[in-house]
Amino acid sequence: MKCFSVLFICIIFTSFTGLQNCAAQIKPVNKENITTKFTNPIIWADVPDLSITRNGDDFYLISTTMHLMPGAPIMHSKDLVHWEMASYVFDTLNDNSKYDLLDGTVYGRGQWASSIRYHKGKYYVLFSPNDEPFKSYIYVTENPEKGNWKLITRTRHFHDASLFFDEDDRVYVYTSNKVFELSSDFKNVIGNQEGTEIFQRDAEETGLLEGNQVIKKDGKYYLMMISWPQKGKRRQVVYRADKITGPYEKKVLMEDNFLNFPYVGQGALIDDKNNNWYSLIFQDRNGVGRVPILLPVKWENDWPVLGENGRVPLHGEIPLPPFKAKNHLVESDHFSSNQLKIQWQWNHNPVKNAWSLSERKGFMRLKTSRIVDNLYAAPNTLTQRMEGPKSRGIVAIDLKGMKDGDVAGFSAFNGDSGVLSVVKEGKKKYIIFSTNSVSLDNKTKAITDVKKEEKKRILLNSDKVFLRIDADFNLGKDLANFSYSTDQKNWTEMAKDYKMIFDYRRFFMGSKFAIFNYATKNLGGYIDVDFFDYKRIDVEN
């Protein structure tokens, strides 16, 4: 018995010693050493005119959505790679009837390049609609994730401006090569009403110096912006000075047609709490729009060096723990909630009483509210972004509420649109694929003409239809295929390789998935949208 006890004690001691040795080999996880891998573009969708701010671990990004409502989308991240939708700065803009698609439109106008800044517990946004009345809007909130943005003031118009709070709490606005000081209530310009010119453009530069974003580091002021040298390509430059009024000196930071798409340019600088620096900058990707690129930044001789010595890296790592986003920038929706998902935006201000999530539970009801003869004039068109490299959207629609002359469907929506419609003519319904191209008045953006070409028509003997768009945004593609089904199993192709475009003269944005319903003869019709099913396909050719 004594020998057994000694043997048992030896076994226990040996086991405990082994556990100690194992434990010694297990190193505690240091969250500060965890990194997040990324591939550029970090967002394969239309998120242009980037401005970013930080409070502690939290980064907030604002982008441009122009004529889409709600507008001025705010995105949130903790690692600069994974982003979630947080809020919109405004639900509607109402300064003139064109925002309601009356007496003109605001296609390609509305909310343009914005600036977001965190200062002493509050977040501020400045943007200047490129439309009458030419004013700048300044909003404030204490929590961008809860929204509750409040309009502080409308002040004078500033093009592509950057809001800046200096260390002495004085407030400035930078635009192109000028700086303005604002009163503490943001309502008025102090001093020189025309602004103080802080540098002169080089002789090689043409047009505006756009996309101003300003930071201060180690006592120096840095102005990030794009320039267009004569007979050259768009490039990212920075101006640097020891005083806010200058003198400023210039450095070219980047001239890169990353992956053979058009040249990268227009972005911002941001640090993390560990004093690592980054740049978020966008690249034109044709039909899908302008996509965000993430660049690690190092500093040499008090100048920022972007990416790999001025070139965009395809892959990289950020020394921040991975962030799990609560939502994505594009999402499916089965309309089971009492409110729209945050990813949806209306084309112009919606007609409030012409849509409902409660009249038929689990469906989005879109009612006709105005007699029009084309998609571009139709109120309450509901949109989400398309994404690359490839993406697919399917919408299921109950058509029983349609009236004679009603047109409902699904579109790859832009100044030139591929349109898959259900058209009711008398008691018959037809599936039609057509191309639509809008012409707009240069001043009012009023619709002057819509060229429609019907390509294919099929009699539809069903009150329920599934409409599908498959998009391919790989280099040299920008193609969409359109098909329909009555059972979501057997699909009939309606169009193949429709060419999507980016046109700065009209919409100035990437193509959108768009669900629509409008009347050409009589009001009172409606459709019930059962679901929007979305899939991004991460395969590049």
XYZ file of C-alpha atoms in Angstrom:
541
model
C 0.000 0.000 0.000
C 2.868 2.323 0.846
C 4.516 1.679 -2.562
C 1.246 2.461 -4.326
C 0.960 5.825 -2.492
C 4.484 6.806 -3.432
C 3.819 5.825 -7.054
C 0.606 7.889 -7.112
C 2.402 10.967 -5.696
C 5.123 10.606 -8.340
C 2.549 10.436 -11.136
C 0.738 13.536 -9.847
C 4.003 15.475 -9.477
C 5.157 14.459 -12.954
C 1.802 15.508 -14.487
C 1.848 18.855 -12.716
C 5.404 19.510 -13.846
C 4.400 18.681 -17.410
C 1.506 21.118 -17.244
C 3.845 23.805 -15.935
C 6.209 23.206 -18.828
C 3.321 23.375 -21.338
C 2.012 26.543 -19.729
C 5.460 28.087 -19.962
C 5.406 27.482 -23.710
C 2.010 29.148 -24.197
C 2.549 32.869 -24.599
C -0.280 35.222 -23.597
C -2.078 36.875 -26.492
C -1.076 40.486 -26.884
C -3.860 42.263 -28.692
C -1.482 45.053 -29.609
C 0.474 42.590 -31.768
C -2.532 41.268 -33.714
C -2.679 42.469 -37.299
C -5.403 42.689 -39.921
C -4.615 41.601 -43.455
C -6.070 43.516 -46.387
C -6.343 43.373 -50.168
C -6.861 46.494 -52.269
C -9.369 47.800 -52.969
C -10.635 47.358 -49.415
C -14.154 48.217 -50.640
C -14.972 47.079 -54.196
C -17.839 49.554 -54.562
C -18.634 53.218 -55.188
C -17.378 55.069 -52.072
C -15.723 58.259 -53.407
C -14.518 61.560 -51.936
C -13.090 60.034 -48.779
C -12.801 61.962 -45.536
C -11.956 60.239 -42.262
C -11.675 61.034 -38.566
C -10.811 59.091 -35.429
C -11.755 59.020 -31.759
C -9.737 56.471 -29.793
C -10.153 53.087 -31.501
C -13.011 54.211 -33.706
C -12.611 55.442 -37.280
C -15.451 57.184 -39.130
C -15.510 57.616 -42.893
C -17.824 59.794 -44.975
C -18.467 59.550 -48.704
C -20.531 61.175 -51.470
C -23.918 59.916 -52.679
C -25.181 63.101 -54.382
C -28.820 62.665 -55.440
C -29.476 59.589 -53.293
C -31.484 59.859 -50.066
C -30.768 59.545 -47.192
C -27.367 61.046 -47.917
C -23.825 61.602 -46.663
C -23.258 58.009 -45.481
C -21.118 57.493 -42.380
C -19.156 54.244 -42.115
C -17.448 52.885 -38.992
C -14.396 50.678 -38.477
C -11.759 49.805 -35.905
C -9.169 48.365 -38.299
C -9.562 50.537 -41.450
C -10.199 47.353 -43.471
C -13.669 46.152 -42.451
C -16.346 48.820 -42.581
C -19.981 48.890 -41.498
C -22.743 51.355 -42.232
C -23.338 53.566 -39.189
C -25.710 56.403 -40.162
C -26.558 59.100 -42.680
C -26.073 62.793 -41.977
C -29.486 63.724 -43.432
C -32.681 61.971 -44.507
C -33.605 64.445 -47.244
C -32.512 67.766 -48.698
C -35.322 70.234 -49.278
C -33.856 73.539 -50.379
C -35.561 73.326 -53.757
C -38.113 71.190 -55.588
C -35.486 69.539 -57.782
C -34.650 67.229 -54.883
C -38.215 65.925 -55.322
C -37.747 65.392 -59.097
C -39.877 68.480 -59.792
C -38.811 71.422 -62.002
C -35.526 69.659 -62.665
C -33.356 67.085 -60.932
C -30.148 66.937 -58.907
C -28.546 64.092 -60.830
C -24.796 64.379 -60.275
C -25.321 67.238 -57.829
C -26.738 67.217 -54.311
C -24.266 66.309 -51.552
C -20.716 66.497 -52.857
C -17.295 65.901 -51.297
C -17.652 66.168 -47.517
C -15.371 66.617 -44.531
C -15.781 64.849 -41.176
C -13.900 65.911 -38.040
C -13.906 64.892 -34.372
C -13.317 67.744 -31.949
C -13.763 67.789 -28.172
C -16.435 65.136 -27.877
C -18.398 66.017 -31.003
C -18.328 65.028 -34.674
C -18.746 67.664 -37.355
C -19.553 67.301 -41.053
C -19.179 69.985 -43.713
C -20.406 69.600 -47.282
C -21.453 71.901 -50.090
C -24.227 70.787 -52.451
C -23.296 71.552 -56.030
C -26.708 73.103 -56.590
C -28.765 76.197 -55.841
C -28.841 77.745 -53.363
C -25.046 77.522 -53.293
C -24.427 77.081 -49.580
C -22.393 74.877 -47.281
C -24.046 72.755 -44.624
C -22.457 72.002 -41.241
C -23.900 69.219 -39.072
C -22.965 67.923 -35.624
C -23.575 64.819 -33.513
C -22.150 63.276 -30.353
C -22.394 59.734 -31.718
C -22.202 58.918 -35.451
C -23.403 55.360 -34.837
C -26.672 56.590 -33.374
C -27.009 59.321 -35.984
C -29.022 62.240 -34.642
C -27.095 64.655 -36.834
C -28.212 68.246 -36.288
C -27.840 71.031 -38.838
C -25.884 73.865 -37.221
C -25.902 76.315 -40.092
C -25.892 76.999 -43.793
C -22.940 79.187 -44.595
C -21.259 80.284 -47.829
C -20.389 77.738 -50.504
C -16.956 76.055 -50.393
C -15.928 73.673 -53.174
C -14.480 70.287 -52.101
C -13.674 71.803 -48.732
C -11.969 70.467 -45.605
C -13.032 71.497 -42.120
C -10.156 71.969 -39.665
C -9.982 72.677 -35.915
C -6.628 74.031 -34.827
C -5.144 73.468 -31.388
C -6.355 76.900 -30.243
C -9.949 75.885 -31.201
C -10.088 78.305 -34.125
C -12.080 76.868 -37.028
C -10.898 76.920 -40.634
C -12.091 75.756 -44.030
C -9.602 74.872 -46.756
C -10.693 74.873 -50.374
C -8.333 74.620 -53.331
C -5.526 77.119 -52.611
C -7.391 79.258 -50.077
C -8.164 79.122 -46.373
C -11.115 80.773 -44.612
C -11.588 81.250 -40.887
C -15.086 80.675 -39.501
C -16.700 82.207 -36.450
C -17.033 79.939 -33.407
C -20.707 79.346 -34.246
C -19.676 78.337 -37.818
C -22.054 80.851 -39.384
C -19.752 83.497 -40.797
C -16.357 83.953 -42.404
C -13.986 86.008 -40.234
C -11.584 88.461 -41.832
C -10.944 88.256 -45.558
C -14.285 87.314 -47.091
C -12.562 86.077 -50.244
C -10.268 83.824 -48.268
C -6.510 83.967 -47.851
C -4.551 82.600 -50.791
C -1.920 80.309 -49.304
C -0.103 79.233 -52.458
C -0.231 79.757 -56.211
C -0.806 76.930 -58.619
C 2.155 75.695 -60.593
C 2.117 76.628 -64.265
C 1.727 72.938 -65.138
C -1.539 72.573 -63.222
C -4.921 72.808 -64.911
C -8.365 73.347 -63.449
C -9.215 73.035 -59.765
C -7.064 71.437 -57.117
C -9.737 69.148 -55.725
C -10.528 66.904 -52.780
C -8.925 68.995 -50.031
C -8.254 67.109 -46.785
C -6.175 68.739 -44.048
C -4.290 67.434 -41.009
C -1.761 68.810 -38.561
C 1.223 66.714 -37.420
C 4.133 67.774 -35.240
C 3.271 71.430 -35.691
C 3.067 71.294 -39.494
C -0.008 71.658 -41.701
C -0.547 69.173 -44.528
C -3.055 69.702 -47.360
C -3.865 66.575 -49.358
C -5.449 67.118 -52.786
C -5.415 65.922 -56.390
C -4.029 67.815 -59.352
C -4.245 67.475 -63.115
C -0.967 68.485 -64.787
C -1.246 69.539 -68.415
C -1.238 66.500 -70.702
C -0.727 64.394 -67.585
C -2.627 61.979 -65.358
C -4.437 62.668 -62.136
C -2.083 62.492 -59.179
C -2.076 62.905 -55.414
C -0.120 65.854 -54.041
C 0.447 67.357 -50.616
C 1.251 70.913 -49.556
C 3.138 71.514 -46.297
C 3.672 74.591 -44.113
C 4.731 75.610 -40.606
C 1.976 78.206 -40.367
C -1.645 77.925 -41.419
C -1.252 80.807 -43.873
C 1.986 79.447 -45.327
C 4.283 79.602 -47.119
C 3.475 76.121 -48.464
C 5.725 73.777 -50.386
C 4.453 70.975 -52.630
C 5.318 67.320 -53.120
C 3.845 64.747 -55.519
C 2.912 61.660 -53.504
C 1.424 59.261 -56.016
C 0.940 58.684 -59.733
C -0.252 55.100 -60.043
C -2.697 53.343 -62.355
C -2.997 50.437 -59.928
C -3.863 47.136 -61.671
C -4.246 49.079 -64.935
C -7.400 50.893 -63.890
C -7.388 54.726 -64.106
C -5.093 56.688 -61.845
C -5.461 56.674 -58.059
C -6.131 60.017 -56.386
C -8.106 62.043 -53.832
C -7.856 60.921 -50.271
C -6.934 61.630 -46.681
C -4.336 60.921 -44.013
C -5.222 59.379 -40.645
C -3.320 57.978 -37.658
C -4.213 55.279 -35.144
C -3.817 55.541 -31.372
C -0.348 53.952 -31.649
C 0.882 56.721 -33.976
C 0.876 54.561 -37.094
C -0.253 56.435 -40.199
C -2.388 55.505 -43.195
C -4.026 56.992 -46.234
C -7.451 56.227 -47.667
C -7.639 57.219 -51.312
C -9.928 56.234 -54.180
C -9.457 54.856 -57.671
C -11.813 55.138 -60.630
C -13.007 51.654 -61.573
C -15.312 52.635 -64.436
C -18.798 51.066 -64.245
C -18.692 50.138 -60.560
C -17.620 53.644 -59.569
C -14.771 54.896 -57.398
C -13.332 52.396 -54.904
C -11.346 53.003 -51.682
C -7.670 52.024 -51.516
C -5.829 51.605 -48.189
C -2.167 52.658 -47.954
C 0.229 52.369 -45.025
C 2.114 55.653 -44.629
C 5.626 56.296 -43.375
C 7.204 59.686 -42.799
C 10.532 60.757 -44.273
C 11.951 64.233 -43.671
C 8.502 65.317 -42.446
C 6.832 64.233 -45.709
C 4.286 61.397 -45.954
C 5.288 58.463 -48.164
C 2.251 56.554 -49.378
C 2.179 52.777 -49.853
C 5.271 51.213 -51.355
C 7.196 54.392 -52.164
C 4.248 55.940 -53.935
C 2.829 52.737 -55.394
C -0.344 50.966 -54.267
C 0.254 47.572 -52.612
C -2.107 44.768 -53.595
C -1.864 43.156 -50.150
C -0.751 44.305 -46.736
C -1.232 44.140 -42.981
C -2.451 46.773 -40.564
C -1.185 46.621 -36.949
C -4.707 46.677 -35.542
C -6.937 43.787 -34.359
C -9.539 42.615 -36.916
C -12.897 44.352 -36.618
C -16.104 42.367 -36.986
C -18.582 44.622 -38.777
C -22.255 44.347 -37.798
C -23.333 44.858 -41.391
C -21.937 45.283 -44.881
C -22.215 48.110 -47.385
C -24.492 45.987 -49.603
C -26.929 43.459 -48.135
C -29.880 41.243 -48.948
C -33.250 42.255 -47.527
C -36.404 40.215 -46.953
C -38.304 43.296 -45.749
C -39.328 41.589 -42.502
C -38.477 44.617 -40.335
C -40.569 47.716 -39.788
C -37.788 49.846 -41.278
C -35.563 49.673 -44.310
C -32.076 48.343 -43.907
C -29.494 51.100 -43.729
C -27.946 50.059 -47.066
C -30.928 51.312 -49.100
C -31.084 54.779 -50.642
C -33.857 56.387 -52.674
C -33.247 58.121 -55.978
C -33.973 61.740 -54.900
C -36.355 62.463 -52.016
C -38.985 59.719 -51.629
C -42.727 60.307 -51.629
C -43.446 59.216 -48.055
C -46.969 57.868 -48.522
C -46.048 55.886 -51.648
C -44.118 53.100 -49.943
C -44.827 50.863 -46.986
C -43.374 47.983 -44.996
C -46.542 47.517 -42.940
C -49.406 47.280 -45.447
C -48.322 43.737 -46.263
C -46.047 42.181 -43.670
C -42.783 40.844 -45.051
C -43.043 42.888 -48.248
C -41.967 46.303 -49.479
C -44.989 47.889 -51.160
C -44.132 50.461 -53.828
C -47.126 52.513 -54.989
C -47.375 54.710 -58.037
C -47.644 58.358 -57.039
C -46.964 60.411 -60.151
C -47.625 59.854 -63.856
C -44.317 59.952 -65.733
C -43.010 58.495 -68.962
C -39.540 57.326 -67.947
C -37.522 55.762 -65.153
C -35.413 58.865 -64.499
C -38.472 60.938 -63.580
C -40.020 58.205 -61.430
C -40.132 58.822 -57.660
C -39.342 56.126 -55.091
C -36.771 54.138 -57.001
C -34.892 52.141 -54.362
C -31.154 51.558 -54.813
C -28.112 49.779 -53.433
C -24.529 49.749 -54.647
C -23.152 47.119 -56.977
C -19.848 45.513 -56.022
C -16.891 44.009 -57.831
C -15.233 41.929 -58.973
C -18.639 40.311 -59.626
C -22.009 40.551 -57.943
C -25.550 39.290 -58.380
C -28.881 40.738 -57.346
C -32.240 38.959 -57.488
C -35.520 40.657 -56.701
C -38.863 38.854 -56.208
C -41.979 40.871 -57.027
C -45.717 40.227 -56.638
C -47.410 41.991 -59.568
C -51.109 41.587 -58.740
C -51.529 45.266 -57.820
C -50.324 46.651 -61.167
C -52.624 48.776 -63.304
C -52.712 49.371 -67.057
C -49.668 51.420 -68.073
C -47.618 50.607 -64.968
C -43.919 49.821 -65.357
C -42.059 47.962 -62.600
C -38.801 46.128 -62.404
C -35.076 45.960 -61.768
C -32.288 48.025 -63.302
C -28.547 48.497 -63.522
C -29.226 52.181 -62.928
C -27.077 55.047 -64.181
C -27.129 57.772 -66.822
C -27.159 54.841 -69.239
C -29.259 52.061 -67.724
C -30.031 48.466 -68.507
C -33.689 48.045 -67.540
C -35.561 44.772 -66.954
C -39.229 45.746 -66.725
C -42.642 44.251 -66.282
C -45.042 46.384 -68.331
C -48.801 46.029 -68.006
C -50.704 46.759 -71.223
C -54.428 46.325 -70.763
C -54.831 42.961 -69.049
C -51.547 41.564 -70.309
C -48.105 41.782 -68.771
C -44.815 41.616 -70.631
C -41.220 41.137 -69.560
C -39.133 43.671 -71.487
C -35.422 44.394 -71.568
C -34.554 47.877 -72.785
C -31.678 50.306 -72.705
C -32.354 53.812 -71.402
C -30.069 56.830 -71.819
C -30.958 60.178 -70.235
C -30.044 63.664 -71.454
C -30.005 66.469 -68.884
C -30.048 70.244 -69.081
C -26.627 71.539 -68.064
C -27.984 74.145 -65.652
C -31.112 72.668 -64.069
C -30.315 68.993 -64.697
C -33.886 68.742 -65.961
C -34.566 65.674 -68.090
C -34.589 66.805 -71.720
C -34.730 63.391 -73.378
C -34.621 59.668 -72.646
C -33.616 57.383 -75.478
C -35.240 53.987 -75.003
C -34.469 50.947 -77.089
C -36.555 47.850 -76.513
C -34.377 44.806 -77.125
C -36.541 41.875 -76.112
C -40.187 41.270 -75.074
C -41.878 38.136 -73.698
C -45.503 37.648 -72.589
C -45.634 36.979 -68.845
C -48.322 34.604 -67.557
C -47.593 34.921 -63.859
C -48.328 37.328 -61.036
C -44.964 36.627 -59.436
C -41.624 37.156 -61.093
C -37.960 36.923 -60.178
C -35.631 39.390 -61.896
C -31.864 38.894 -61.868
C -28.826 41.028 -62.723
C -25.331 39.522 -62.859
C -22.571 42.153 -62.960
C -18.904 41.745 -63.868
C -16.580 44.666 -63.092
C -13.267 43.042 -63.874
C -10.791 45.072 -65.919
C -12.172 45.722 -69.384
C -15.586 44.226 -68.575
C -18.267 46.364 -66.804
C -20.876 43.963 -68.175
C -24.320 42.992 -66.899
C -26.522 40.041 -67.790
C -30.296 40.198 -67.233
C -32.682 37.259 -66.788
C -36.058 36.389 -65.287
C -37.839 33.388 -63.820
C -41.278 32.495 -62.498
C -40.035 29.756 -60.172
C -36.455 30.890 -59.291
C -35.170 27.656 -60.860
C -35.534 28.015 -64.604
C -34.097 31.282 -65.916
C -34.670 32.975 -69.252
C -31.928 35.252 -70.492
C -33.166 38.682 -71.570
C -29.840 40.430 -72.249
C -26.186 39.508 -72.185
C -23.105 41.723 -71.828
C -24.873 45.043 -71.369
C -22.077 47.616 -71.050
C -22.228 49.692 -67.859
C -20.444 53.049 -67.824
C -19.299 55.801 -65.494
C -20.234 59.228 -66.838
C -19.100 62.303 -64.895
C -21.332 64.557 -67.037
C -24.589 63.128 -65.675
C -24.762 60.861 -62.603
C -21.084 60.958 -61.584
C -21.435 57.648 -59.741
C -21.174 53.905 -60.220
C -24.068 51.761 -61.397
C -26.660 50.811 -58.800
C -29.121 47.970 -58.339
C -32.482 49.754 -58.583
C -36.032 48.540 -57.871
C -38.741 50.724 -59.382
C -42.467 51.101 -60.050
C -44.115 53.994 -61.878
C -47.350 54.825 -63.700
C -47.626 56.078 -67.270
C -51.471 56.221 -67.435
C -53.318 55.881 -64.124
C -52.472 56.113 -60.446
C -53.444 53.574 -57.794
C -51.253 50.648 -58.813
C -48.606 49.005 -56.668
C -46.156 46.131 -56.488
C -45.079 44.088 -53.471
C -41.375 43.303 -53.325
C -40.837 40.030 -51.465
C -37.059 40.117 -51.231
C -33.792 41.402 -52.617
C -31.187 38.642 -52.575
C -27.581 39.747 -52.969
C -24.334 37.903 -53.505
C -20.829 39.219 -54.058
C -18.538 36.926 -56.034
C -14.859 37.393 -55.129
C -13.429 35.926 -58.313
C -11.337 38.081 -60.602
C -10.651 37.041 -64.172
